[in-house]
mmCIF file of C-alpha atoms and ligand atoms in Angstrom:
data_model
loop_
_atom_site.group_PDB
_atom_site.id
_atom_site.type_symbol
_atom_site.label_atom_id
_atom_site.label_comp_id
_atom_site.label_asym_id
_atom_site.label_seq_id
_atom_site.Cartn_x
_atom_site.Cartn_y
_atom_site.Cartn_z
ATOM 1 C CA UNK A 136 9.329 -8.162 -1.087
ATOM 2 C CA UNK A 137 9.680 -9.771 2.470
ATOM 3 C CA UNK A 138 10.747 -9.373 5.843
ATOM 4 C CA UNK A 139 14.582 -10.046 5.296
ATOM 5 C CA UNK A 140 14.598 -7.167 1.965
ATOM 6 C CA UNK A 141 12.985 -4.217 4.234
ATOM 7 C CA UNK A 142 15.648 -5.021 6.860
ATOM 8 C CA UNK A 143 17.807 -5.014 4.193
ATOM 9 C CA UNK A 144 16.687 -1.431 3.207
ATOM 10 C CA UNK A 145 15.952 -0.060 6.105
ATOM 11 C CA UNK A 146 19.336 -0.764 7.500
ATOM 12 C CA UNK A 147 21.205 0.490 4.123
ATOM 13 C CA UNK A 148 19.354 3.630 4.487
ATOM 14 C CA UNK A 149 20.582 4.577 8.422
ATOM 15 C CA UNK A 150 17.058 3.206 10.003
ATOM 16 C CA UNK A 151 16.912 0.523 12.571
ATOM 17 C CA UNK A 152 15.331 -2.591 11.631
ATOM 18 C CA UNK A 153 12.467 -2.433 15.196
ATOM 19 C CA UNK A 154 10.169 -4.960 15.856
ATOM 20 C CA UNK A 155 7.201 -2.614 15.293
ATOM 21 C CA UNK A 156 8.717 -1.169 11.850
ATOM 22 C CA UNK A 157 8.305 -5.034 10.262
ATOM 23 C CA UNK A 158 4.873 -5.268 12.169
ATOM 24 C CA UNK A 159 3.623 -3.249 10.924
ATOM 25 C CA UNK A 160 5.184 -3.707 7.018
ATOM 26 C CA UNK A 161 3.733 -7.452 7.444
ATOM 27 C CA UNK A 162 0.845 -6.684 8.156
ATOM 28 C CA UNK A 163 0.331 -4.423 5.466
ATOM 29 C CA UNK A 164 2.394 -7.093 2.908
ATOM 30 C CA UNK A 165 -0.234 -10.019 4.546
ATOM 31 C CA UNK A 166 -3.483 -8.052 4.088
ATOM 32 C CA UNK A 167 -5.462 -7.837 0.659
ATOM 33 C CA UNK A 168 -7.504 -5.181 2.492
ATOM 34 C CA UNK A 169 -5.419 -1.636 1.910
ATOM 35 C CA UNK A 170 -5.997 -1.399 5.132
ATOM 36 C CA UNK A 171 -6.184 1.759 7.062
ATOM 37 C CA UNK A 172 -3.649 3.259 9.287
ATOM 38 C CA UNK A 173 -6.573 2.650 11.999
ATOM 39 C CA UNK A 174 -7.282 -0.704 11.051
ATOM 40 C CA UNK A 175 -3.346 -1.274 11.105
ATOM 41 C CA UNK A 176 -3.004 0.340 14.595
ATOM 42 C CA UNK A 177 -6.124 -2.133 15.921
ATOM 43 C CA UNK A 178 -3.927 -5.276 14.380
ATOM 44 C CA UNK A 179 -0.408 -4.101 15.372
ATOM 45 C CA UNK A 180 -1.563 -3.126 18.614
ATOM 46 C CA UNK A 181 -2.133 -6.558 19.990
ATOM 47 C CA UNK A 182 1.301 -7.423 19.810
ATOM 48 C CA UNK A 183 2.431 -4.129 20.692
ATOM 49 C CA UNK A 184 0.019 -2.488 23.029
ATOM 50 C CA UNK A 185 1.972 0.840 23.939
ATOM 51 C CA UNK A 186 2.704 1.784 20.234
ATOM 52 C CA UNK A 187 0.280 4.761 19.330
ATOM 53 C CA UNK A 188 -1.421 5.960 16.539
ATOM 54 C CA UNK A 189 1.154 8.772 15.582
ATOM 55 C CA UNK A 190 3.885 5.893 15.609
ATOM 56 C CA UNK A 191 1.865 3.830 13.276
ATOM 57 C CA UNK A 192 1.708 7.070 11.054
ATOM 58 C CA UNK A 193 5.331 7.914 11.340
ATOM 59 C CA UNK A 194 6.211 4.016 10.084
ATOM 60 C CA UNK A 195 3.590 4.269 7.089
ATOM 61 C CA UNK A 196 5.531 7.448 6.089
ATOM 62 C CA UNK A 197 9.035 6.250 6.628
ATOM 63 C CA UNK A 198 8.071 3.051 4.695
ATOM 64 C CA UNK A 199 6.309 5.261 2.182
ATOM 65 C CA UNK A 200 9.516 7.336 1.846
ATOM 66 C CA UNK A 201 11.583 4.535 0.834
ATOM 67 C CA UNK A 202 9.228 3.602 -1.800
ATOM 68 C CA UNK A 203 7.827 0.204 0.229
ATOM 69 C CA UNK A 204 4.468 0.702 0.619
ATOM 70 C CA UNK A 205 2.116 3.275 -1.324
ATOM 71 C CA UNK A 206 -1.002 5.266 0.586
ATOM 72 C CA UNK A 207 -4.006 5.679 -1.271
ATOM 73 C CA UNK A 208 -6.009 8.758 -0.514
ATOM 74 C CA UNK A 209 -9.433 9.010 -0.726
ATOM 75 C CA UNK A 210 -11.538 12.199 -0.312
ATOM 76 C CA UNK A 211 -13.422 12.742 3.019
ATOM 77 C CA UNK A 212 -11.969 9.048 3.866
ATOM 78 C CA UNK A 213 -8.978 7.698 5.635
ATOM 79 C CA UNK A 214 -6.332 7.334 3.172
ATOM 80 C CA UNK A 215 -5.690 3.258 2.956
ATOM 81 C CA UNK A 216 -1.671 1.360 2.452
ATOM 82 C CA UNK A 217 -0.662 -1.334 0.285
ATOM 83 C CA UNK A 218 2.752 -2.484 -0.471
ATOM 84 C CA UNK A 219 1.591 -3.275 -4.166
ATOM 85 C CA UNK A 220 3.903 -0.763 -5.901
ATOM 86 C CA UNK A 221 3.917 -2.047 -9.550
ATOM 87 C CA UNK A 222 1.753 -1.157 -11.696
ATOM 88 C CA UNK A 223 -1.996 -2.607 -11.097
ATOM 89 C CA UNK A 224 -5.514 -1.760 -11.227
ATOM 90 C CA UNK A 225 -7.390 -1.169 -8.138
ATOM 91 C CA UNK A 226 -10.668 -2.126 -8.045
ATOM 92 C CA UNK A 227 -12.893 0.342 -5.555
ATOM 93 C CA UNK A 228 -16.592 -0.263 -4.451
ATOM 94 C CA UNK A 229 -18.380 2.818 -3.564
ATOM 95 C CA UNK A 230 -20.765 1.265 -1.549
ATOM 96 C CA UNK A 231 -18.670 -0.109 1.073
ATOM 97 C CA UNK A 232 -14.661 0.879 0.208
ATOM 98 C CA UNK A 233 -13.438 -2.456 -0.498
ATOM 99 C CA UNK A 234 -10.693 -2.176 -2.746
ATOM 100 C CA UNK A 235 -9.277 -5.416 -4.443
ATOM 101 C CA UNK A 236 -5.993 -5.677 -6.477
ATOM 102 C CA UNK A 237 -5.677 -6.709 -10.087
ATOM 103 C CA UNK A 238 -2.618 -7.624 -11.464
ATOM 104 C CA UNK A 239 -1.664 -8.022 -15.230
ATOM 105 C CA UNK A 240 0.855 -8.021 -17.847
ATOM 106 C CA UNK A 241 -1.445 -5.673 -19.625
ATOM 107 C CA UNK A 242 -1.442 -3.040 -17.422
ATOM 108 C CA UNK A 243 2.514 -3.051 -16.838
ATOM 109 C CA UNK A 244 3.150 -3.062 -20.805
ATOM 110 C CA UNK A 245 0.337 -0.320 -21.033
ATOM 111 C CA UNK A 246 2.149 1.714 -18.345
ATOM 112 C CA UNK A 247 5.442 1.295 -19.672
ATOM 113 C CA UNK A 248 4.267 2.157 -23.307
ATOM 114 C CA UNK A 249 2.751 5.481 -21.434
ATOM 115 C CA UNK A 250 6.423 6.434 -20.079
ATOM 116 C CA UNK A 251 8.047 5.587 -23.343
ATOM 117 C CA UNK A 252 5.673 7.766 -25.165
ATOM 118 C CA UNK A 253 5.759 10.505 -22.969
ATOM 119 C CA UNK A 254 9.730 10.060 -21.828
ATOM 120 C CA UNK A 255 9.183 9.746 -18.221
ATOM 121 C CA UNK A 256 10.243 7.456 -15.016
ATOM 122 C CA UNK A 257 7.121 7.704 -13.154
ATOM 123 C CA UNK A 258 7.730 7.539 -8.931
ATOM 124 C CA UNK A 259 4.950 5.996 -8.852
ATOM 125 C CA UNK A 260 1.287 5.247 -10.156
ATOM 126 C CA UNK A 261 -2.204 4.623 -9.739
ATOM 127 C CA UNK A 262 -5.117 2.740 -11.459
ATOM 128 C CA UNK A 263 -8.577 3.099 -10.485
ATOM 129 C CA UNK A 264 -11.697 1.241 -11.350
ATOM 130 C CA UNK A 265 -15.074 1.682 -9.608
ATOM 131 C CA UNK A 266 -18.076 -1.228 -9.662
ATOM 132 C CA UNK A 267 -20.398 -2.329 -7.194
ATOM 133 C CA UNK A 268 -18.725 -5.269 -5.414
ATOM 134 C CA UNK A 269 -21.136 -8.701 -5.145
ATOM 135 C CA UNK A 270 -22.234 -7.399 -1.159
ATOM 136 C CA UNK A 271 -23.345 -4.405 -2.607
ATOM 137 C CA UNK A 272 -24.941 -4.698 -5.736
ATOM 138 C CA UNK A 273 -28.008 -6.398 -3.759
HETATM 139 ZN ZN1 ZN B 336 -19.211 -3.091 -1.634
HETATM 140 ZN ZN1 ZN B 337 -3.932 -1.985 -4.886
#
């Protein structure tokens, strides 16, 4: 996915292609971080300083409506976005939130073995693992 494919998407599906929409996708595409829609308003903000939180909300859910992004919620934490919408194992640390992606063919055969067995599409999916990242096992 890039710039030129949203635009592409966005456009097929009646929405205008705005300067702050792709902002705000790139950033999200660029960062390894699932950042948060604060830490995405901080970032996008410096380009565009009148755009608000709420607009930066309203983007994440358009983008999350047309399947481009995927928010990951987290109890009595601010839910965090990531355009990583294959299948993939997230790996959390519950000492400081960082979240880092792993991707492998094992866990796209083991997901599509899951909807084979069980005869389903699946909108989407999640994979969590928890360990103590390197910062935090000290
Ligand atoms: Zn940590
Ligand atoms: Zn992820």
């Amino acid at each position: 996915m890039n710039r030129k494919q949203l635009v592409k998407i966005l456009r097929k599906n009646g929405y205008k292609a705005t300067p702050q929409r792709l902002a705000i996708f790139e950033l999200i595409l660029s960062s390894k971080e699932h950042p948060t829609a604060e830490e995405i308003h901080n970032e996008v903000s410096k380009k565009f300083p009148s755009m608000s939180l709420s607009t930066v909300y309203q983007v994440l859910h358009l983008l999350q409506d047309l399947g481009q992004i995927m928010e990951l919620k987290f109890r009595g934490q601010s839910s965090r976005f990531e355009t990583n919408t294959t299948p993939h194992l997230n790996l959390i640390c519950p000492g400081c939130g960082k979240i880092e992606d792993y991707n492998s063919n094992t866990i796209v055969k083991f997901w599509s073995k899951l909807e084979n067995e069980f005869d389903f599409e699946a909108l989407s999916q999640r994979i969590d693992g928890y360990r103590y990242c390197d910062v935090c096992k000290k």
